[in-house]
Amino acid sequence: MVASTSEQLTALAGTTVVVHPLVLLSVTDHHARTVSRTSSKRVVGVLLGQDNGKTVNVANSFGIPFEEDERDSKTWFLDHNYIEGMYDMFKKVNAKERMIGWYHTGPKLRASDQEINDLFKRYIAKPVMVIVDVRPQAVGIPTDAYFAVEEIKDDGTETRKTFLHVPSAIEAEEAEEIGVEHLLRDIKDSTTTTLSTRVSEQLASLQGLQSRLRDVHKYLLDVAAGTMPVNHQIVYHLQDALNLLPDLSNPVTTQSFASSTNDQLLVVYLSSLLRAVIALHALVDNKATIGRAEQEEGMDEKDKDKKTANGDAKKSEDVKKDEEKGKDSSKKDADKGL
């Protein structure tokens, strides 16, 4: 492993790893097909893309056979012949995609990661390692990117192998955006309304913001307690974020915030009243419709009763006429006999 000075570490920390949605889908599919839901095993694969210096573009990936002992993390097996064969086939499909690193589904760093990273140095001088959390418990980006470095301390002590965390982002090209939109459209629950979907998305965003604020709070407490060294770059970013916050001690700012909040609440109140009026109107209209239907059914039943009564009366009259005819014929027969 190449030793890194402080300047090299600073330059390496400014590198951004951009992961495409296709890679996330491939890693998730690899994990779902290989590992059961109740197991804590991880899967390992190769990352393909372009290394542009300040930006590492991870555009594609493929899984590789990997086994390790759950009790002893130092015991593991990785088929590097399979890597060479698959990489040769991928180069025939797209020569622009080079091997830039490897991934695993951690979800955290493990003791064997340094040895696996040294194996990938056979193919690339500076491999990037991306940990993809396929079962995220918190809201946020499910990827963490690392570069293996060897720190040289200023006091002349022995160097130490470690992983340097670098920022990662999720970006997509136009074709990928269309595909992701179609996937989300199919997964989207049709029973939920647009308002409930927007509220759930805002709730998830607020939960993610809360978790990030907790991390910042914990970091500042550790720095104040002396358990963690001060990172001036992080402090500068925090200062920039705090400078963007409004001055709530200014009465003009407070009044403007209150006016804006009152206007929004007025709109919510009017929409609630309008919704209640519409619901009451629909209830009254529904009741009137049911009443008219019941009246029509009652009139139909009365008509049926009248028709039935008229039919019975006609039948009785016909019976009487038949009886009278019978009597007349019997009298005529008697007269003839006499």
mmCIF file of C-alpha atoms in Angstrom:
data_model
loop_
_atom_site.group_PDB
_atom_site.id
_atom_site.type_symbol
_atom_site.label_atom_id
_atom_site.label_comp_id
_atom_site.label_asym_id
_atom_site.label_seq_id
_atom_site.Cartn_x
_atom_site.Cartn_y
_atom_site.Cartn_z
ATOM 1 C CA MET A 1 0.000 0.000 0.000
ATOM 2 C CA VAL A 2 1.375 3.409 -0.949
ATOM 3 C CA ALA A 3 2.025 5.683 1.996
ATOM 4 C CA SER A 4 0.041 8.932 1.982
ATOM 5 C CA THR A 5 1.177 12.287 3.317
ATOM 6 C CA SER A 6 -1.174 14.830 4.848
ATOM 7 C CA GLU A 7 -1.472 16.705 1.544
ATOM 8 C CA GLN A 8 -2.286 13.509 -0.333
ATOM 9 C CA LEU A 9 -4.874 12.549 2.276
ATOM 10 C CA THR A 10 -6.509 15.966 1.968
ATOM 11 C CA ALA A 11 -6.621 15.679 -1.831
ATOM 12 C CA LEU A 12 -7.998 12.141 -1.603
ATOM 13 C CA ALA A 13 -10.675 13.227 0.894
ATOM 14 C CA GLY A 14 -11.951 15.740 -1.678
ATOM 15 C CA THR A 15 -12.798 12.934 -4.109
ATOM 16 C CA THR A 16 -16.519 12.282 -4.608
ATOM 17 C CA VAL A 17 -17.817 8.815 -5.489
ATOM 18 C CA VAL A 18 -20.941 9.007 -7.667
ATOM 19 C CA VAL A 19 -23.045 5.835 -7.604
ATOM 20 C CA HIS A 20 -25.688 5.265 -10.287
ATOM 21 C CA PRO A 21 -29.087 3.675 -9.580
ATOM 22 C CA LEU A 22 -28.225 0.702 -11.824
ATOM 23 C CA VAL A 23 -25.456 -0.241 -9.394
ATOM 24 C CA LEU A 24 -27.823 -0.083 -6.418
ATOM 25 C CA LEU A 25 -30.363 -2.287 -8.218
ATOM 26 C CA SER A 26 -27.668 -4.803 -9.203
ATOM 27 C CA VAL A 27 -26.253 -5.006 -5.676
ATOM 28 C CA THR A 28 -29.709 -5.407 -4.149
ATOM 29 C CA ASP A 29 -30.597 -8.123 -6.658
ATOM 30 C CA HIS A 30 -27.280 -9.904 -5.990
ATOM 31 C CA HIS A 31 -27.920 -9.868 -2.250
ATOM 32 C CA ALA A 32 -31.560 -10.998 -2.604
ATOM 33 C CA ARG A 33 -30.625 -13.950 -4.840
ATOM 34 C CA THR A 34 -27.633 -15.071 -2.769
ATOM 35 C CA VAL A 35 -28.437 -14.428 0.892
ATOM 36 C CA SER A 36 -31.596 -15.320 2.795
ATOM 37 C CA ARG A 37 -33.462 -12.628 4.713
ATOM 38 C CA THR A 38 -32.604 -14.088 8.111
ATOM 39 C CA SER A 39 -28.871 -14.355 7.369
ATOM 40 C CA SER A 40 -26.261 -11.701 8.118
ATOM 41 C CA LYS A 41 -23.877 -12.738 5.350
ATOM 42 C CA ARG A 42 -22.588 -10.183 2.888
ATOM 43 C CA VAL A 43 -21.987 -10.305 -0.848
ATOM 44 C CA VAL A 44 -19.002 -8.933 -2.745
ATOM 45 C CA GLY A 45 -18.754 -7.619 -6.284
ATOM 46 C CA VAL A 46 -16.743 -5.506 -8.700
ATOM 47 C CA LEU A 47 -17.440 -1.865 -9.566
ATOM 48 C CA LEU A 48 -17.023 -0.559 -13.101
ATOM 49 C CA GLY A 49 -16.895 3.036 -14.302
ATOM 50 C CA GLN A 50 -14.488 5.936 -14.769
ATOM 51 C CA ASP A 51 -12.005 7.593 -12.431
ATOM 52 C CA ASN A 52 -11.920 11.284 -13.369
ATOM 53 C CA GLY A 53 -9.629 12.419 -10.555
ATOM 54 C CA LYS A 54 -11.908 14.436 -8.309
ATOM 55 C CA THR A 55 -14.922 12.312 -9.250
ATOM 56 C CA VAL A 56 -15.218 8.528 -9.399
ATOM 57 C CA ASN A 57 -18.185 7.564 -11.566
ATOM 58 C CA VAL A 58 -19.582 4.120 -10.620
ATOM 59 C CA ALA A 59 -21.807 3.180 -13.570
ATOM 60 C CA ASN A 60 -22.002 -0.637 -13.495
ATOM 61 C CA SER A 61 -21.158 -3.681 -11.382
ATOM 62 C CA PHE A 62 -21.232 -7.454 -11.250
ATOM 63 C CA GLY A 63 -21.225 -9.942 -8.408
ATOM 64 C CA ILE A 64 -18.481 -12.474 -7.743
ATOM 65 C CA PRO A 65 -18.379 -15.757 -5.759
ATOM 66 C CA PHE A 66 -17.384 -14.990 -2.181
ATOM 67 C CA GLU A 67 -17.428 -17.020 1.032
ATOM 68 C CA GLU A 68 -16.185 -16.247 4.511
ATOM 69 C CA ASP A 69 -16.268 -17.839 7.930
ATOM 70 C CA GLU A 70 -18.755 -16.059 10.184
ATOM 71 C CA ARG A 71 -16.744 -17.000 13.274
ATOM 72 C CA ASP A 72 -13.332 -16.025 11.874
ATOM 73 C CA SER A 73 -13.419 -12.978 9.605
ATOM 74 C CA LYS A 74 -9.820 -13.643 8.476
ATOM 75 C CA THR A 75 -10.926 -16.836 6.707
ATOM 76 C CA TRP A 76 -12.458 -15.988 3.348
ATOM 77 C CA PHE A 77 -12.457 -17.085 -0.303
ATOM 78 C CA LEU A 78 -12.763 -14.943 -3.415
ATOM 79 C CA ASP A 79 -12.573 -16.308 -6.972
ATOM 80 C CA HIS A 80 -10.208 -13.929 -8.761
ATOM 81 C CA ASN A 81 -10.270 -16.070 -11.929
ATOM 82 C CA TYR A 82 -13.995 -15.332 -12.160
ATOM 83 C CA ILE A 83 -13.202 -11.608 -11.876
ATOM 84 C CA GLU A 84 -10.797 -11.748 -14.799
ATOM 85 C CA GLY A 85 -13.223 -13.695 -17.011
ATOM 86 C CA MET A 86 -16.187 -11.411 -16.288
ATOM 87 C CA TYR A 87 -14.107 -8.253 -16.721
ATOM 88 C CA ASP A 88 -12.887 -9.426 -20.132
ATOM 89 C CA MET A 89 -16.502 -9.950 -21.247
ATOM 90 C CA PHE A 90 -17.601 -6.542 -19.911
ATOM 91 C CA LYS A 91 -14.762 -4.849 -21.810
ATOM 92 C CA LYS A 92 -16.128 -6.333 -25.041
ATOM 93 C CA VAL A 93 -19.535 -4.776 -24.323
ATOM 94 C CA ASN A 94 -18.360 -1.339 -23.147
ATOM 95 C CA ALA A 95 -14.665 -0.530 -23.303
ATOM 96 C CA LYS A 96 -15.147 2.806 -21.484
ATOM 97 C CA GLU A 97 -16.102 1.097 -18.237
ATOM 98 C CA ARG A 98 -12.938 0.238 -16.340
ATOM 99 C CA MET A 99 -12.523 -1.617 -13.079
ATOM 100 C CA ILE A 100 -12.438 1.059 -10.388
ATOM 101 C CA GLY A 101 -13.028 -0.879 -7.168
ATOM 102 C CA TRP A 102 -15.288 -3.283 -5.338
ATOM 103 C CA TYR A 103 -18.354 -3.332 -3.111
ATOM 104 C CA HIS A 104 -19.830 -5.356 -0.280
ATOM 105 C CA THR A 105 -23.055 -5.212 1.734
ATOM 106 C CA GLY A 106 -21.400 -4.859 5.169
ATOM 107 C CA PRO A 107 -23.249 -2.898 6.421
ATOM 108 C CA LYS A 108 -20.078 -1.853 8.297
ATOM 109 C CA LEU A 109 -16.328 -2.231 7.841
ATOM 110 C CA ARG A 110 -14.907 -5.666 8.639
ATOM 111 C CA ALA A 111 -11.468 -6.949 9.549
ATOM 112 C CA SER A 112 -10.904 -8.727 6.227
ATOM 113 C CA ASP A 113 -11.598 -5.622 4.109
ATOM 114 C CA GLN A 114 -7.926 -4.633 3.997
ATOM 115 C CA GLU A 115 -6.871 -8.046 2.683
ATOM 116 C CA ILE A 116 -9.628 -8.068 0.056
ATOM 117 C CA ASN A 117 -8.643 -4.551 -0.990
ATOM 118 C CA ASP A 118 -5.013 -5.691 -1.401
ATOM 119 C CA LEU A 119 -6.259 -8.453 -3.711
ATOM 120 C CA PHE A 120 -8.015 -5.894 -5.920
ATOM 121 C CA LYS A 121 -4.760 -3.931 -6.174
ATOM 122 C CA ARG A 122 -3.680 -6.565 -8.665
ATOM 123 C CA TYR A 123 -6.090 -4.986 -11.161
ATOM 124 C CA ILE A 124 -6.155 -1.297 -10.134
ATOM 125 C CA ALA A 125 -3.700 0.859 -8.215
ATOM 126 C CA LYS A 126 -6.261 2.816 -6.182
ATOM 127 C CA PRO A 127 -9.445 0.749 -5.736
ATOM 128 C CA VAL A 128 -12.470 2.385 -4.161
ATOM 129 C CA MET A 129 -14.533 0.356 -1.722
ATOM 130 C CA VAL A 130 -18.254 1.103 -1.528
ATOM 131 C CA ILE A 131 -20.407 -0.357 1.242
ATOM 132 C CA VAL A 132 -24.037 -0.631 0.138
ATOM 133 C CA ASP A 133 -26.578 -1.048 2.929
ATOM 134 C CA VAL A 134 -29.319 -3.169 1.337
ATOM 135 C CA ARG A 135 -31.382 -3.066 4.549
ATOM 136 C CA PRO A 136 -31.122 0.550 5.714
ATOM 137 C CA GLN A 137 -32.497 1.292 9.150
ATOM 138 C CA ALA A 138 -32.236 5.079 8.825
ATOM 139 C CA VAL A 139 -33.269 7.552 6.151
ATOM 140 C CA GLY A 140 -30.436 8.695 3.910
ATOM 141 C CA ILE A 141 -27.984 7.596 1.217
ATOM 142 C CA PRO A 142 -27.357 3.833 1.578
ATOM 143 C CA THR A 143 -23.736 4.026 0.380
ATOM 144 C CA ASP A 144 -20.397 4.705 2.088
ATOM 145 C CA ALA A 145 -17.208 5.057 0.045
ATOM 146 C CA TYR A 146 -13.663 4.444 1.294
ATOM 147 C CA PHE A 147 -10.094 4.516 0.001
ATOM 148 C CA ALA A 148 -7.385 2.415 1.624
ATOM 149 C CA VAL A 149 -4.507 4.597 2.826
ATOM 150 C CA GLU A 150 -1.400 4.264 4.934
ATOM 151 C CA GLU A 151 -1.045 7.133 7.344
ATOM 152 C CA ILE A 152 2.415 8.518 8.086
ATOM 153 C CA LYS A 153 2.438 10.195 11.467
ATOM 154 C CA ASP A 154 4.458 13.326 12.109
ATOM 155 C CA ASP A 155 6.082 11.929 15.249
ATOM 156 C CA GLY A 156 7.891 9.223 13.240
ATOM 157 C CA THR A 157 5.980 6.285 14.673
ATOM 158 C CA GLU A 158 4.974 3.260 12.625
ATOM 159 C CA THR A 159 2.516 3.794 9.777
ATOM 160 C CA ARG A 160 -1.004 2.482 10.147
ATOM 161 C CA LYS A 161 -3.262 0.984 7.489
ATOM 162 C CA THR A 162 -6.767 2.359 7.535
ATOM 163 C CA PHE A 163 -9.688 3.353 5.344
ATOM 164 C CA LEU A 164 -10.352 6.995 4.509
ATOM 165 C CA HIS A 165 -14.021 7.882 4.190
ATOM 166 C CA VAL A 166 -14.888 10.010 1.173
ATOM 167 C CA PRO A 167 -18.225 11.620 0.269
ATOM 168 C CA SER A 168 -20.601 9.686 -1.973
ATOM 169 C CA ALA A 169 -23.645 10.734 -3.988
ATOM 170 C CA ILE A 170 -26.446 9.138 -5.991
ATOM 171 C CA GLU A 171 -26.763 10.511 -9.513
ATOM 172 C CA ALA A 172 -28.487 9.227 -12.634
ATOM 173 C CA GLU A 173 -28.376 9.895 -16.347
ATOM 174 C CA GLU A 174 -31.501 10.720 -18.316
ATOM 175 C CA ALA A 175 -32.148 7.112 -19.353
ATOM 176 C CA GLU A 176 -31.725 5.910 -15.761
ATOM 177 C CA GLU A 177 -34.069 8.598 -14.464
ATOM 178 C CA ILE A 178 -36.791 7.420 -16.842
ATOM 179 C CA GLY A 179 -36.306 3.811 -15.754
ATOM 180 C CA VAL A 180 -36.374 4.709 -12.056
ATOM 181 C CA GLU A 181 -39.554 6.757 -12.554
ATOM 182 C CA HIS A 182 -41.241 3.775 -14.221
ATOM 183 C CA LEU A 183 -40.155 1.509 -11.363
ATOM 184 C CA LEU A 184 -41.471 3.924 -8.752
ATOM 185 C CA ARG A 185 -44.704 4.249 -10.713
ATOM 186 C CA ASP A 186 -45.193 0.481 -10.563
ATOM 187 C CA ILE A 187 -44.262 0.254 -6.881
ATOM 188 C CA LYS A 188 -46.403 3.248 -5.885
ATOM 189 C CA ASP A 189 -49.510 2.317 -3.915
ATOM 190 C CA SER A 190 -52.560 3.381 -5.900
ATOM 191 C CA THR A 191 -54.745 3.455 -2.782
ATOM 192 C CA THR A 192 -52.825 6.349 -1.228
ATOM 193 C CA THR A 193 -53.624 9.921 -2.205
ATOM 194 C CA THR A 194 -51.168 12.508 -3.397
ATOM 195 C CA LEU A 195 -51.464 14.499 -0.167
ATOM 196 C CA SER A 196 -50.664 11.503 2.034
ATOM 197 C CA THR A 197 -47.705 10.653 -0.197
ATOM 198 C CA ARG A 198 -46.328 14.178 0.098
ATOM 199 C CA VAL A 199 -46.777 14.160 3.867
ATOM 200 C CA SER A 200 -45.002 10.804 4.190
ATOM 201 C CA GLU A 201 -42.117 12.054 2.024
ATOM 202 C CA GLN A 202 -41.774 15.204 4.129
ATOM 203 C CA LEU A 203 -41.861 13.103 7.296
ATOM 204 C CA ALA A 204 -39.087 10.878 5.942
ATOM 205 C CA SER A 205 -37.029 13.971 5.045
ATOM 206 C CA LEU A 206 -37.465 15.412 8.541
ATOM 207 C CA GLN A 207 -36.436 12.099 10.081
ATOM 208 C CA GLY A 208 -33.302 12.093 7.944
ATOM 209 C CA LEU A 209 -32.533 15.675 8.996
ATOM 210 C CA GLN A 210 -33.022 14.728 12.637
ATOM 211 C CA SER A 211 -30.565 11.828 12.359
ATOM 212 C CA ARG A 212 -27.967 14.110 10.735
ATOM 213 C CA LEU A 213 -28.380 16.708 13.471
ATOM 214 C CA ARG A 214 -27.886 13.984 16.076
ATOM 215 C CA ASP A 215 -24.634 12.951 14.376
ATOM 216 C CA VAL A 216 -23.431 16.562 14.369
ATOM 217 C CA HIS A 217 -24.380 16.963 18.030
ATOM 218 C CA LYS A 218 -22.556 13.763 19.000
ATOM 219 C CA TYR A 219 -19.474 14.822 17.044
ATOM 220 C CA LEU A 220 -19.339 18.238 18.733
ATOM 221 C CA LEU A 221 -19.744 16.650 22.158
ATOM 222 C CA ASP A 222 -16.889 14.225 21.438
ATOM 223 C CA VAL A 223 -14.674 17.087 20.253
ATOM 224 C CA ALA A 224 -15.500 19.118 23.364
ATOM 225 C CA ALA A 225 -14.741 16.113 25.580
ATOM 226 C CA GLY A 226 -11.415 15.505 23.812
ATOM 227 C CA THR A 227 -12.265 11.975 22.650
ATOM 228 C CA MET A 228 -12.155 12.989 18.973
ATOM 229 C CA PRO A 229 -9.702 15.332 17.204
ATOM 230 C CA VAL A 230 -10.867 18.576 15.701
ATOM 231 C CA ASN A 231 -11.465 18.537 11.953
ATOM 232 C CA HIS A 232 -11.326 22.143 10.843
ATOM 233 C CA GLN A 233 -12.977 21.398 7.500
ATOM 234 C CA ILE A 234 -16.048 19.995 9.290
ATOM 235 C CA VAL A 235 -16.111 22.992 11.619
ATOM 236 C CA TYR A 236 -15.980 25.362 8.626
ATOM 237 C CA HIS A 237 -18.911 23.567 6.982
ATOM 238 C CA LEU A 238 -20.907 23.765 10.217
ATOM 239 C CA GLN A 239 -20.146 27.462 10.507
ATOM 240 C CA ASP A 240 -21.328 28.035 6.934
ATOM 241 C CA ALA A 241 -24.552 26.156 7.664
ATOM 242 C CA LEU A 242 -25.162 28.127 10.864
ATOM 243 C CA ASN A 243 -24.539 31.409 9.057
ATOM 244 C CA LEU A 244 -27.458 30.614 6.761
ATOM 245 C CA LEU A 245 -29.880 30.479 9.705
ATOM 246 C CA PRO A 246 -32.019 33.617 10.195
ATOM 247 C CA ASP A 247 -31.543 35.920 13.181
ATOM 248 C CA LEU A 248 -34.675 35.214 15.236
ATOM 249 C CA SER A 249 -33.757 37.860 17.796
ATOM 250 C CA ASN A 250 -34.623 40.547 15.237
ATOM 251 C CA PRO A 251 -38.315 41.545 15.715
ATOM 252 C CA VAL A 252 -38.756 42.294 11.997
ATOM 253 C CA THR A 253 -37.664 38.746 11.078
ATOM 254 C CA THR A 254 -39.874 37.261 13.776
ATOM 255 C CA GLN A 255 -42.869 39.267 12.563
ATOM 256 C CA SER A 256 -42.304 38.199 8.946
ATOM 257 C CA PHE A 257 -42.089 34.521 9.979
ATOM 258 C CA ALA A 258 -45.276 34.891 12.034
ATOM 259 C CA SER A 259 -47.122 36.554 9.133
ATOM 260 C CA SER A 260 -46.039 33.838 6.720
ATOM 261 C CA THR A 261 -47.101 31.119 9.161
ATOM 262 C CA ASN A 262 -50.475 32.802 9.742
ATOM 263 C CA ASP A 263 -51.085 33.024 5.989
ATOM 264 C CA GLN A 264 -50.327 29.325 5.557
ATOM 265 C CA LEU A 265 -52.533 28.361 8.507
ATOM 266 C CA LEU A 266 -55.348 30.535 7.089
ATOM 267 C CA VAL A 267 -55.192 28.598 3.834
ATOM 268 C CA VAL A 268 -55.292 25.326 5.771
ATOM 269 C CA TYR A 269 -58.259 26.559 7.828
ATOM 270 C CA LEU A 270 -60.213 27.670 4.735
ATOM 271 C CA SER A 271 -59.491 24.379 2.986
ATOM 272 C CA SER A 272 -60.732 22.484 6.059
ATOM 273 C CA LEU A 273 -63.955 24.539 6.107
ATOM 274 C CA LEU A 274 -64.459 24.004 2.392
ATOM 275 C CA ARG A 275 -63.893 20.279 2.773
ATOM 276 C CA ALA A 276 -66.438 20.137 5.631
ATOM 277 C CA VAL A 277 -69.047 22.039 3.584
ATOM 278 C CA ILE A 278 -68.537 19.757 0.601
ATOM 279 C CA ALA A 279 -68.843 16.696 2.836
ATOM 280 C CA LEU A 280 -72.090 18.009 4.382
ATOM 281 C CA HIS A 281 -73.488 18.833 0.942
ATOM 282 C CA ALA A 282 -72.658 15.338 -0.263
ATOM 283 C CA LEU A 283 -74.328 13.880 2.845
ATOM 284 C CA VAL A 284 -77.527 15.900 2.322
ATOM 285 C CA ASP A 285 -77.554 15.086 -1.381
ATOM 286 C CA ASN A 286 -77.065 11.398 -0.644
ATOM 287 C CA LYS A 287 -79.893 11.432 1.901
ATOM 288 C CA ALA A 288 -82.234 13.158 -0.570
ATOM 289 C CA THR A 289 -81.357 10.624 -3.260
ATOM 290 C CA ILE A 290 -82.084 7.744 -0.888
ATOM 291 C CA GLY A 291 -85.410 9.362 0.108
ATOM 292 C CA ARG A 292 -86.490 9.724 -3.527
ATOM 293 C CA ALA A 293 -85.531 6.131 -4.211
ATOM 294 C CA GLU A 294 -87.589 4.944 -1.221
ATOM 295 C CA GLN A 295 -90.603 6.975 -2.386
ATOM 296 C CA GLU A 296 -90.382 5.499 -5.861
ATOM 297 C CA GLU A 297 -90.177 1.995 -4.401
ATOM 298 C CA GLY A 298 -93.256 2.711 -2.224
ATOM 299 C CA MET A 299 -95.239 3.944 -5.230
ATOM 300 C CA ASP A 300 -94.288 0.855 -7.204
ATOM 301 C CA GLU A 301 -95.475 -1.386 -4.359
ATOM 302 C CA LYS A 302 -98.831 0.458 -4.189
ATOM 303 C CA ASP A 303 -99.323 0.042 -7.931
ATOM 304 C CA LYS A 304 -98.610 -3.642 -7.586
ATOM 305 C CA ASP A 305 -101.164 -3.959 -4.756
ATOM 306 C CA LYS A 306 -103.807 -2.151 -6.820
ATOM 307 C CA LYS A 307 -103.179 -4.370 -9.794
ATOM 308 C CA THR A 308 -103.381 -7.459 -7.597
ATOM 309 C CA ALA A 309 -106.671 -6.278 -6.041
ATOM 310 C CA ASN A 310 -108.170 -5.517 -9.459
ATOM 311 C CA GLY A 311 -107.139 -8.934 -10.689
ATOM 312 C CA ASP A 312 -108.769 -10.651 -7.686
ATOM 313 C CA ALA A 313 -111.999 -8.669 -8.230
ATOM 314 C CA LYS A 314 -112.107 -9.663 -11.885
ATOM 315 C CA LYS A 315 -111.575 -13.289 -10.952
ATOM 316 C CA SER A 316 -114.447 -13.214 -8.437
ATOM 317 C CA GLU A 317 -116.773 -11.607 -11.000
ATOM 318 C CA ASP A 318 -115.887 -14.273 -13.547
ATOM 319 C CA VAL A 319 -116.615 -16.991 -10.986
ATOM 320 C CA LYS A 320 -119.998 -15.444 -10.208
ATOM 321 C CA LYS A 321 -120.845 -15.252 -13.894
ATOM 322 C CA ASP A 322 -119.903 -18.904 -14.360
ATOM 323 C CA GLU A 323 -122.089 -19.876 -11.401
ATOM 324 C CA GLU A 324 -125.025 -17.912 -12.794
ATOM 325 C CA LYS A 325 -124.585 -19.547 -16.196
ATOM 326 C CA GLY A 326 -124.585 -22.960 -14.525
ATOM 327 C CA LYS A 327 -127.782 -22.177 -12.681
ATOM 328 C CA ASP A 328 -129.480 -20.987 -15.887
ATOM 329 C CA SER A 329 -128.487 -24.137 -17.766
ATOM 330 C CA SER A 330 -129.793 -26.365 -14.950
ATOM 331 C CA LYS A 331 -133.129 -24.553 -14.975
ATOM 332 C CA LYS A 332 -133.456 -25.008 -18.740
ATOM 333 C CA ASP A 333 -132.722 -28.715 -18.417
ATOM 334 C CA ALA A 334 -135.406 -29.043 -15.720
ATOM 335 C CA ASP A 335 -137.974 -27.234 -17.881
ATOM 336 C CA LYS A 336 -137.243 -29.577 -20.813
ATOM 337 C CA GLY A 337 -137.786 -32.609 -18.575
ATOM 338 C CA LEU A 338 -141.201 -31.359 -17.574
#
